Amino acid sequence: MIYPIVAYGNPILKKEALDIPEGENVQELIDSMYATMDRANGVGLAAPQINQGIRLFVIDSSLMLGEDDEEKGIRRAFINPIILDEYGDDYGFEEGCLSIPDVRAEIIRPEKLTIEYYDENWNLKEEEFSGMTARVIQHEYDHLEGILFIDYLNGLKKRLIKSKLIDISKGKVPTDYRMIYPLK
Ligand code: NI
């Protein structure tokens, strides 16, 4: 199933998501999240973006990497993740978000992280990620905390995109995937 994606302005995007009870069957939901992400040509999708306030996201960082890149991306689901540590050099990278179409901004984050999570078979993992994969994880993990990438922008940059954000909430910014608009 392909879900419509919640647009900026919906309160669920600002809420902290809740843990999924251990062992709950989320396979169908995960499959639908992959399908929804792929349909929108996204590299990541968090459950709050399909109006579900639970701690789950999927990523496919391979789409951000070319054949010549040394780093290989991953396609994976993260259930009840906890970022244990972030480290390495901070660097800026231009981010976007399926819930905030047509807005991009350079965001500074550390290059590496260690994360604990359950995979889709409810196996507990602890892994280190870096580069583009770490970047996508950081962005999606923020969604579970009710944080959007634009929350990191300074006052001036926020003012510059303010009218655009209102347009997004009203459904005035066209996308080639289906969305739910809070002000429409
Ligand atoms: Ni996003």
GROMACS .gro file of C-alpha atoms and ligand atoms in nm:
model
  185
    1MET     CA    1   0.000   0.000   0.000
    2ILE     CA    2   0.119   0.348  -0.083
    3TYR     CA    3   0.037   0.603   0.184
    4PRO     CA    4  -0.012   0.974   0.129
    5ILE     CA    5   0.270   1.172   0.292
    6VAL     CA    6   0.187   1.420   0.567
    7ALA     CA    7   0.282   1.776   0.470
    8TYR     CA    8   0.451   2.037   0.688
    9GLY     CA    9   0.216   2.191   0.942
   10ASN     CA   10   0.056   1.866   1.057
   11PRO     CA   11   0.109   1.841   1.436
   12ILE     CA   12   0.219   1.476   1.411
   13LEU     CA   13   0.546   1.595   1.258
   14LYS     CA   14   0.624   1.787   1.579
   15LYS     CA   15   0.540   1.504   1.820
   16GLU     CA   16   0.776   1.255   1.976
   17ALA     CA   17   0.692   0.910   1.838
   18LEU     CA   18   0.626   0.614   2.069
   19ASP     CA   19   0.809   0.281   2.093
   20ILE     CA   20   0.651  -0.014   1.912
   21PRO     CA   21   0.574  -0.306   2.150
   22GLU     CA   22   0.851  -0.564   2.103
   23GLY     CA   23   0.762  -0.843   1.860
   24GLU     CA   24   0.465  -0.664   1.706
   25ASN     CA   25   0.412  -0.759   1.343
   26VAL     CA   26   0.517  -0.455   1.143
   27GLN     CA   27   0.625  -0.632   0.823
   28GLU     CA   28   0.330  -0.512   0.617
   29LEU     CA   29   0.372  -0.156   0.742
   30ILE     CA   30   0.744  -0.167   0.658
   31ASP     CA   31   0.671  -0.297   0.306
   32SER     CA   32   0.422  -0.013   0.259
   33MET     CA   33   0.674   0.241   0.386
   34TYR     CA   34   0.934   0.119   0.136
   35ALA     CA   35   0.673   0.138  -0.141
   36THR     CA   36   0.569   0.490  -0.033
   37MET     CA   37   0.931   0.607  -0.016
   38ASP     CA   38   1.013   0.459  -0.356
   39ARG     CA   39   0.702   0.608  -0.517
   40ALA     CA   40   0.813   0.951  -0.396
   41ASN     CA   41   1.175   0.892  -0.497
   42GLY     CA   42   1.278   0.944  -0.137
   43VAL     CA   43   1.590   0.817   0.038
   44GLY     CA   44   1.416   0.787   0.374
   45LEU     CA   45   1.071   0.785   0.528
   46ALA     CA   46   0.970   0.797   0.895
   47ALA     CA   47   0.639   0.663   1.028
   48PRO     CA   48   0.512   1.008   1.144
   49GLN     CA   49   0.528   1.113   0.778
   50ILE     CA   50   0.251   0.861   0.706
   51ASN     CA   51   0.057   0.981   1.010
   52GLN     CA   52   0.173   0.707   1.248
   53GLY     CA   53   0.337   0.826   1.567
   54ILE     CA   54   0.559   0.521   1.614
   55ARG     CA   55   0.936   0.477   1.620
   56LEU     CA   56   1.005   0.331   1.281
   57PHE     CA   57   1.180   0.455   0.970
   58VAL     CA   58   1.311   0.310   0.645
   59ILE     CA   59   1.603   0.434   0.438
   60ASP     CA   60   1.768   0.363   0.106
   61SER     CA   61   2.095   0.555   0.105
   62SER     CA   62   2.217   0.374  -0.210
   63LEU     CA   63   2.015   0.625  -0.415
   64MET     CA   64   2.248   0.903  -0.296
   65LEU     CA   65   2.562   0.722  -0.403
   66GLY     CA   66   2.703   0.659  -0.748
   67GLU     CA   67   2.893   0.357  -0.875
   68ASP     CA   68   3.219   0.542  -0.831
   69ASP     CA   69   3.159   0.616  -0.465
   70GLU     CA   70   3.358   0.409  -0.223
   71GLU     CA   71   3.068   0.411   0.021
   72LYS     CA   72   2.790   0.165  -0.046
   73GLY     CA   73   2.441   0.259   0.063
   74ILE     CA   74   2.195   0.044   0.253
   75ARG     CA   75   1.822  -0.024   0.227
   76ARG     CA   76   1.695  -0.101   0.574
   77ALA     CA   77   1.420  -0.058   0.832
   78PHE     CA   78   1.497   0.071   1.182
   79ILE     CA   79   1.254  -0.015   1.463
   80ASN     CA   80   1.272   0.161   1.803
   81PRO     CA   81   1.614   0.309   1.721
   82ILE     CA   82   1.833   0.487   1.973
   83ILE     CA   83   2.131   0.690   1.853
   84LEU     CA   84   2.390   0.610   2.119
   85ASP     CA   85   2.661   0.846   1.999
   86GLU     CA   86   2.747   1.088   1.720
   87TYR     CA   87   3.108   1.174   1.639
   88GLY     CA   88   3.358   1.260   1.368
   89ASP     CA   89   3.382   1.596   1.196
   90ASP     CA   90   3.076   1.814   1.154
   91TYR     CA   91   2.999   1.889   0.791
   92GLY     CA   92   2.728   2.064   0.594
   93PHE     CA   93   2.506   1.884   0.344
   94GLU     CA   94   2.198   2.006   0.160
   95GLU     CA   95   1.892   1.824   0.292
   96GLY     CA   96   1.533   1.804   0.177
   97CYS     CA   97   1.227   1.624   0.309
   98LEU     CA   98   0.925   1.460   0.144
   99SER     CA   99   0.701   1.643   0.395
  100ILE     CA  100   0.853   1.980   0.299
  101PRO     CA  101   0.864   1.971  -0.081
  102ASP     CA  102   1.069   2.224  -0.273
  103VAL     CA  103   1.270   2.336   0.030
  104ARG     CA  104   1.636   2.249   0.064
  105ALA     CA  105   1.894   2.374   0.309
  106GLU     CA  106   2.244   2.297   0.418
  107ILE     CA  107   2.242   2.133   0.759
  108ILE     CA  108   2.549   2.063   0.970
  109ARG     CA  109   2.575   1.726   1.142
  110PRO     CA  110   2.852   1.494   1.267
  111GLU     CA  111   2.972   1.245   1.006
  112LYS     CA  112   2.939   0.926   1.212
  113LEU     CA  113   2.704   0.764   1.458
  114THR     CA  114   2.640   0.451   1.656
  115ILE     CA  115   2.281   0.334   1.666
  116GLU     CA  116   2.093   0.057   1.842
  117TYR     CA  117   1.775  -0.068   1.674
  118TYR     CA  118   1.562  -0.369   1.596
  119ASP     CA  119   1.564  -0.494   1.239
  120GLU     CA  120   1.243  -0.611   1.073
  121ASN     CA  121   1.280  -0.956   1.232
  122TRP     CA  122   1.308  -0.800   1.577
  123ASN     CA  123   1.678  -0.877   1.609
  124LEU     CA  124   1.852  -0.616   1.825
  125LYS     CA  125   2.150  -0.458   1.647
  126GLU     CA  126   2.417  -0.208   1.735
  127GLU     CA  127   2.599  -0.063   1.437
  128GLU     CA  128   2.817   0.225   1.328
  129PHE     CA  129   2.732   0.424   1.016
  130SER     CA  130   2.907   0.711   0.840
  131GLY     CA  131   2.874   0.930   0.534
  132MET     CA  132   2.546   0.945   0.345
  133THR     CA  133   2.394   0.654   0.537
  134ALA     CA  134   2.460   0.829   0.869
  135ARG     CA  135   2.316   1.151   0.726
  136VAL     CA  136   1.989   0.988   0.620
  137ILE     CA  137   1.962   0.808   0.956
  138GLN     CA  138   2.010   1.138   1.142
  139HIS     CA  139   1.739   1.308   0.937
  140GLU     CA  140   1.488   1.023   0.979
  141TYR     CA  141   1.570   0.974   1.346
  142ASP     CA  142   1.493   1.343   1.400
  143HIS     CA  143   1.143   1.280   1.261
  144LEU     CA  144   1.084   1.036   1.549
  145GLU     CA  145   1.183   1.312   1.792
  146GLY     CA  146   0.948   1.562   1.631
  147ILE     CA  147   1.237   1.754   1.475
  148LEU     CA  148   1.244   1.873   1.113
  149PHE     CA  149   1.559   1.976   0.929
  150ILE     CA  150   1.430   2.331   0.894
  151ASP     CA  151   1.423   2.355   1.276
  152TYR     CA  152   1.803   2.392   1.258
  153LEU     CA  153   1.787   2.704   1.039
  154ASN     CA  154   1.861   3.042   1.189
  155GLY     CA  155   1.596   3.314   1.217
  156LEU     CA  156   1.683   3.483   0.889
  157LYS     CA  157   1.671   3.162   0.685
  158LYS     CA  158   1.347   3.063   0.857
  159ARG     CA  159   1.187   3.395   0.764
  160LEU     CA  160   1.295   3.346   0.403
  161ILE     CA  161   1.104   3.017   0.374
  162LYS     CA  162   0.804   3.114   0.587
  163SER     CA  163   0.562   3.186   0.302
  164LYS     CA  164   0.677   2.871   0.123
  165LEU     CA  165   0.595   2.667   0.434
  166ILE     CA  166   0.244   2.814   0.446
  167ASP     CA  167   0.199   2.728   0.079
  168ILE     CA  168   0.308   2.370   0.150
  169SER     CA  169   0.055   2.340   0.436
  170LYS     CA  170  -0.219   2.465   0.205
  171GLY     CA  171  -0.133   2.221  -0.072
  172LYS     CA  172  -0.009   2.493  -0.305
  173VAL     CA  173   0.324   2.328  -0.372
  174PRO     CA  174   0.271   2.051  -0.627
  175THR     CA  175   0.435   1.713  -0.584
  176ASP     CA  176   0.428   1.402  -0.800
  177TYR     CA  177   0.330   1.194  -0.496
  178ARG     CA  178   0.013   1.210  -0.288
  179MET     CA  179   0.014   1.429   0.026
  180ILE     CA  180  -0.217   1.519   0.317
  181TYR     CA  181  -0.230   1.896   0.375
  182PRO     CA  182  -0.315   2.032   0.721
  183LEU     CA  183  -0.461   2.363   0.599
  184LYS     CA  184  -0.656   2.234   0.303
  185NI      NI  185   1.223   1.424   0.625
   0.00000   0.00000   0.00000
